Coordinates of C-alpha atoms (C1' of nucleotides) in Angstrom, one line a residue:
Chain A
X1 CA -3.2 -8.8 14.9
X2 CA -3.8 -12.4 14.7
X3 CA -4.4 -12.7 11.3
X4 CA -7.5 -13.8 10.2
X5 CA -6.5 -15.5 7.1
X6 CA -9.1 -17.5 6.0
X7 CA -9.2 -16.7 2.3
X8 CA -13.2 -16.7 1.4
X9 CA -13.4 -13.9 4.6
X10 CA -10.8 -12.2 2.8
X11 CA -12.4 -12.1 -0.5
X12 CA -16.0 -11.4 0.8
X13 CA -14.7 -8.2 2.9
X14 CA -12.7 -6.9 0.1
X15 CA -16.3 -6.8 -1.5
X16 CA -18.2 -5.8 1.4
X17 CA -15.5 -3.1 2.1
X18 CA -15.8 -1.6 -1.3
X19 CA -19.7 -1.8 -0.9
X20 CA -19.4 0.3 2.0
X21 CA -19.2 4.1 1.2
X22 CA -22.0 6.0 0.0
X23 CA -20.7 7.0 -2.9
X24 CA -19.4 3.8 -4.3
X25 CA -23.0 2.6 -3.0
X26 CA -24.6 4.9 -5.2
X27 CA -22.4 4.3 -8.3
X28 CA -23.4 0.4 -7.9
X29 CA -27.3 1.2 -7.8
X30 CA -26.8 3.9 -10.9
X31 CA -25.0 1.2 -13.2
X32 CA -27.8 -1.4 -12.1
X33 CA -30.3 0.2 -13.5
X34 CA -28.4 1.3 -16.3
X35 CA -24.8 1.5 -17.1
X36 CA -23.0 4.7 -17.1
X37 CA -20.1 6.0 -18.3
X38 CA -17.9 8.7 -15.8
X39 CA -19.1 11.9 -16.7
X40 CA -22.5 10.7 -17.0
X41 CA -21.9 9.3 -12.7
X42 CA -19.4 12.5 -12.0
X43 CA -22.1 14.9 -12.8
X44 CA -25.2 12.8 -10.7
X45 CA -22.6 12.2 -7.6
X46 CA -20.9 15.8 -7.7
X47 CA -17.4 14.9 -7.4
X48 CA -14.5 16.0 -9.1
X49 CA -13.9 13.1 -12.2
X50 CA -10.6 12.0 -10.6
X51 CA -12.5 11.0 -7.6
X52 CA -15.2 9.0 -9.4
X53 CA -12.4 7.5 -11.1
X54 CA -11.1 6.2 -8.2
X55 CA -14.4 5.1 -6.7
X56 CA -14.7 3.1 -9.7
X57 CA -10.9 1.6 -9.8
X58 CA -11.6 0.2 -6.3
X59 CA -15.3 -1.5 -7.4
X60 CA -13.6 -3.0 -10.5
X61 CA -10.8 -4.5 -8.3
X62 CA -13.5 -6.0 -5.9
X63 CA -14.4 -7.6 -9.0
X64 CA -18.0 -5.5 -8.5
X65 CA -18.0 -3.9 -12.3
X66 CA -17.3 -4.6 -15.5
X67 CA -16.2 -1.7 -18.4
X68 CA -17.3 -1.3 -21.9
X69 CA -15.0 1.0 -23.9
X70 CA -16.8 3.9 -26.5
X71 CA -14.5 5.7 -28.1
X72 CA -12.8 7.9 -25.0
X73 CA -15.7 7.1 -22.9
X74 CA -15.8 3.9 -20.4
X75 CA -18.9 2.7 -19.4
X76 CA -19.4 0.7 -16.1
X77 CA -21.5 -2.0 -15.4
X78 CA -22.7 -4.5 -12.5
X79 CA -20.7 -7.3 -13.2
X80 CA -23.1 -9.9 -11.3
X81 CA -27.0 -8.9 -10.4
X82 CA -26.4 -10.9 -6.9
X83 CA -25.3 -7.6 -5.6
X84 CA -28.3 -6.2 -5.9
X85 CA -30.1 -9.3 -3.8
X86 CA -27.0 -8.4 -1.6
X87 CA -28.0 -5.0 -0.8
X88 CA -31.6 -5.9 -1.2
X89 CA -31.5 -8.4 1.8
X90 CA -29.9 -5.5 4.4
X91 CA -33.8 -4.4 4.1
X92 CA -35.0 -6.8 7.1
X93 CA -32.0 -4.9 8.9
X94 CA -33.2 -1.5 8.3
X95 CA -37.0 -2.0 9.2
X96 CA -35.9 -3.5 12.2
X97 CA -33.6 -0.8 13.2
X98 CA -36.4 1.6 12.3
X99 CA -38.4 -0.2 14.4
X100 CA -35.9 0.0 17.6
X101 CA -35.2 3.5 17.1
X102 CA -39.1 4.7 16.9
X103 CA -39.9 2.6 19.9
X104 CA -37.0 4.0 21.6
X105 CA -38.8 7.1 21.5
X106 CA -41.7 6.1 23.2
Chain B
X1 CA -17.5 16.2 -2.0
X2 CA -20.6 16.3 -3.6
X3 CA -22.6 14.8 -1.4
X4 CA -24.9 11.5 -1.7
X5 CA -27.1 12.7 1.8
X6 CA -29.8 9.9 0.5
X7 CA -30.3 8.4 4.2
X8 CA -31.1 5.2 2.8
X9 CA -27.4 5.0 1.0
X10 CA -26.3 6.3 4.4
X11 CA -27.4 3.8 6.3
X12 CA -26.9 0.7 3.6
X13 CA -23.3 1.7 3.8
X14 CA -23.0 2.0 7.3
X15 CA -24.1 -1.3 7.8
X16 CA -22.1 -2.8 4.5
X17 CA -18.9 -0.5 5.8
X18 CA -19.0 -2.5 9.2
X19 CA -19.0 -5.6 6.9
X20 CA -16.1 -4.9 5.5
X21 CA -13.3 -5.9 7.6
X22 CA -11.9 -9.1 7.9
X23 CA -12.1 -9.6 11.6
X24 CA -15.5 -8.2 11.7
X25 CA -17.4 -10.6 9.3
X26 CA -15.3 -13.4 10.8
X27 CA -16.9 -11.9 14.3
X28 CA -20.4 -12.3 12.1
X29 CA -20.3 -15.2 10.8
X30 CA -18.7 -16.9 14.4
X31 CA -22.2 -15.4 16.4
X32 CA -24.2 -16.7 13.5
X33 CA -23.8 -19.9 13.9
X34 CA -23.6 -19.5 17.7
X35 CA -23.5 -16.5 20.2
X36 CA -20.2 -15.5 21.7
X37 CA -18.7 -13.2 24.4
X38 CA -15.7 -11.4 23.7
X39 CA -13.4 -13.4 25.5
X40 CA -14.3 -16.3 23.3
X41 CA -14.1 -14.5 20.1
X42 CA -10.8 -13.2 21.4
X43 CA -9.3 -16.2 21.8
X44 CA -10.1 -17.0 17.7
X45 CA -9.5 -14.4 16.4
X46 CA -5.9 -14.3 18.2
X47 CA -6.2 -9.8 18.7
X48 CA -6.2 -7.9 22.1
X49 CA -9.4 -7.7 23.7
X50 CA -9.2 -3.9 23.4
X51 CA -9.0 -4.8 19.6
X52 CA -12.0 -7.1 19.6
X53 CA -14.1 -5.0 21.8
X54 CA -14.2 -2.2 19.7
X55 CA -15.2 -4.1 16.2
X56 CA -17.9 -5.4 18.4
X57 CA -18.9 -1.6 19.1
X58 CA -18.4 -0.7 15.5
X59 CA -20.9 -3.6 14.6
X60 CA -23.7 -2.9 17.3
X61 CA -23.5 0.6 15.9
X62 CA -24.3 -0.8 12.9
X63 CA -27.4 -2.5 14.1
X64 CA -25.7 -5.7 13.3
X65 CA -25.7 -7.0 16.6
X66 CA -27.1 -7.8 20.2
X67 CA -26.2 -8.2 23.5
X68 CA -27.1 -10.0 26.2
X69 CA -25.3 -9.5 29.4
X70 CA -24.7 -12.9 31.7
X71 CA -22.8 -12.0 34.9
X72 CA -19.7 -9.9 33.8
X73 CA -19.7 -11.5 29.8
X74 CA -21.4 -10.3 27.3
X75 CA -22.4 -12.4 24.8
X76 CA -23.1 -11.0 21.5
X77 CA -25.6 -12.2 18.9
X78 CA -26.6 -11.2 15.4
X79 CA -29.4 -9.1 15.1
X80 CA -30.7 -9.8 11.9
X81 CA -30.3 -13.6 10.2
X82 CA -30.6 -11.3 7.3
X83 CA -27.0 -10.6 7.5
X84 CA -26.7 -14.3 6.3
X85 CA -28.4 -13.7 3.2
X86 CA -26.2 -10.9 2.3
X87 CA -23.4 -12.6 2.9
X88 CA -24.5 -16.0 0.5
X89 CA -25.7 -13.4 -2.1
X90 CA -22.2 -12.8 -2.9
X91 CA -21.0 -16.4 -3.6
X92 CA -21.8 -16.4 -7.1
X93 CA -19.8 -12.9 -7.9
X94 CA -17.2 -14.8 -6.0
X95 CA -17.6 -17.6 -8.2
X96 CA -17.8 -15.2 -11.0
X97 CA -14.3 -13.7 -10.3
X98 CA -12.9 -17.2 -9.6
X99 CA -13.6 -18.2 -13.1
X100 CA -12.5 -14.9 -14.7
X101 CA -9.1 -15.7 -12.6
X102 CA -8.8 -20.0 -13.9
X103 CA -9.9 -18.5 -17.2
X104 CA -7.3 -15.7 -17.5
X105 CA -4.6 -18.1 -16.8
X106 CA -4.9 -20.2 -20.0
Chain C
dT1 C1' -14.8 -4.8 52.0
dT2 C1' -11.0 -6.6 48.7
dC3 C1' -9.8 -9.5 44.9
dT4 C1' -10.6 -11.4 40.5
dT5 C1' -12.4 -11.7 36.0
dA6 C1' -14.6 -9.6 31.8
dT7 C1' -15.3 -5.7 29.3
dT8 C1' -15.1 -1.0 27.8
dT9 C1' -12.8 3.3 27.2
dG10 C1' -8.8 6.6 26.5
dG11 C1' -4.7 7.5 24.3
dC12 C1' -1.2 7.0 21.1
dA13 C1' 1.4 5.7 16.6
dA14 C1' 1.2 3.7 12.1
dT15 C1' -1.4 3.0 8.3
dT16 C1' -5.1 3.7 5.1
dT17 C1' -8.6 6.4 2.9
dA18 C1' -10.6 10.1 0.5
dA19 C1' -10.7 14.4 -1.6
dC20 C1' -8.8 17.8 -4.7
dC21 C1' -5.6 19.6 -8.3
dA22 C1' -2.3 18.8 -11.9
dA23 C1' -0.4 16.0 -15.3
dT24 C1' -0.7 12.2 -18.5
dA25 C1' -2.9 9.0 -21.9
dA26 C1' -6.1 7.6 -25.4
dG27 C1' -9.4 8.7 -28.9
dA28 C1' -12.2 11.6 -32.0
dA29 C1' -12.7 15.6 -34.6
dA30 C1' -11.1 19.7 -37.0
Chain D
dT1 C1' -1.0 17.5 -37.6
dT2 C1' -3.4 20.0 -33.6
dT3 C1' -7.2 20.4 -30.6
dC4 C1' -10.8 18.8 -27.7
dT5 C1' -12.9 15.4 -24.8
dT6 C1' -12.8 11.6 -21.6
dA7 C1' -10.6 9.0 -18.3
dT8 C1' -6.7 7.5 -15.4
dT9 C1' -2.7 8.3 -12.6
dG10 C1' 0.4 10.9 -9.5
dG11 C1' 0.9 14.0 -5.7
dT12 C1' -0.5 16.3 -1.5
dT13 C1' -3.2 17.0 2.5
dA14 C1' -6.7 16.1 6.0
dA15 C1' -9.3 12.8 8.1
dA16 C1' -10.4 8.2 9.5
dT17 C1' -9.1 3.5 10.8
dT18 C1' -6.8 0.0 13.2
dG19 C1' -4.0 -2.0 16.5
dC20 C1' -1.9 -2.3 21.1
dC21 C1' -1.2 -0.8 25.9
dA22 C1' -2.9 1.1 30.0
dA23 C1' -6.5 2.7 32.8
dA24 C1' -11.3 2.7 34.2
dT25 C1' -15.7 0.2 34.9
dA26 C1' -18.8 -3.6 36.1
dA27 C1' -20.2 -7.8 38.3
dG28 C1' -19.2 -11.6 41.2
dA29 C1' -16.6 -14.3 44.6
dA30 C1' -13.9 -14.5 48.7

DNA sequence: TTCTTATTTGGCAATTTAACCAATAAGAAA
DNA sequence: TTTCTTATTGGTTAAATTGCCAAATAAGAA
């Protein structure tokens, strides 16, 4: 491909990217409320540990989280609230898609 | 998997998924400042039309943009200035992690 | 009509992702 | 010490993604 090396696109996709799977979604609006540790997200997501583990490797490289060690447990964090405003300003998105879809319909 | 079927998370990381790939928000943030047609954002972005063509399906799925048809282009806009917003949300986590990064050196 | 241009779609190969299980590491408690 | 708990890492497999080329489609122009 012809690279698209612009390095603020890179950085911002590597975020958006990490953003975008549901369960790495859900994680992110868990430990904004409240931070959680993994057993305490493994049991609410329903995964097998090593896969919330992962989930969580990949949001901590994006820079997304920060961890607070307790004895053997790790809890996660949102390491900057302006992901929450991120998420928060997709709204005008979704009504208006709403919007499309039930006036499709008619 | 376990699985998050919250239709909200769903659709948040449909659109945030479709975010997250280099070309693609360089595709966004290209129409948001000015609509395109392929062949325009082809020539930028330096891939095959094929290649550019199907982002641009893989972002309209994603509600994240428009079309308007002019002759045999198709010029693509964003749907949503919204998009923006997300986007600029993220500059201070990416400011965060810059200073983490200068501050790790020393 | 035929030709040309713009775009989309189909197909393929290479790469990446995501899930699980198993093994390992690091602490805490017995 | 050993044992138990929590979390991470390694390995494997299946599925999804990404890129290009080639073929098909769509809309004008000749």
């Amino acid at each position: 491909m012809g690279t698209i090396d612009n390095p603020r696109v890179q950085e911002l996709s590597q975020i958006l990217k990490a953003l975008g799977h549901p369960t790495r979604l859900f994680i992110i609006e868990e430990i904004a409320k409240q931070p959680a540790c993994v057993c305490e997200l493994k049991e609410r997501i329903g995964a097998d540990t090593s896969t919330v583990s992962k989930h969580l490797s990949i949001l901590r490289n994006a820079g997304l989280v920060d961890i607070q060690k307790a004895g053997t447990m790790v809890y996660y964090s949102l390491s900057c609230s302006c992901v929450e405003d991120c998420i928060q300003a997709l709204y005008p998105l979704i009504k208006l898609k709403q919007k499309r879809y039930s006036d499709m319909l008619q």
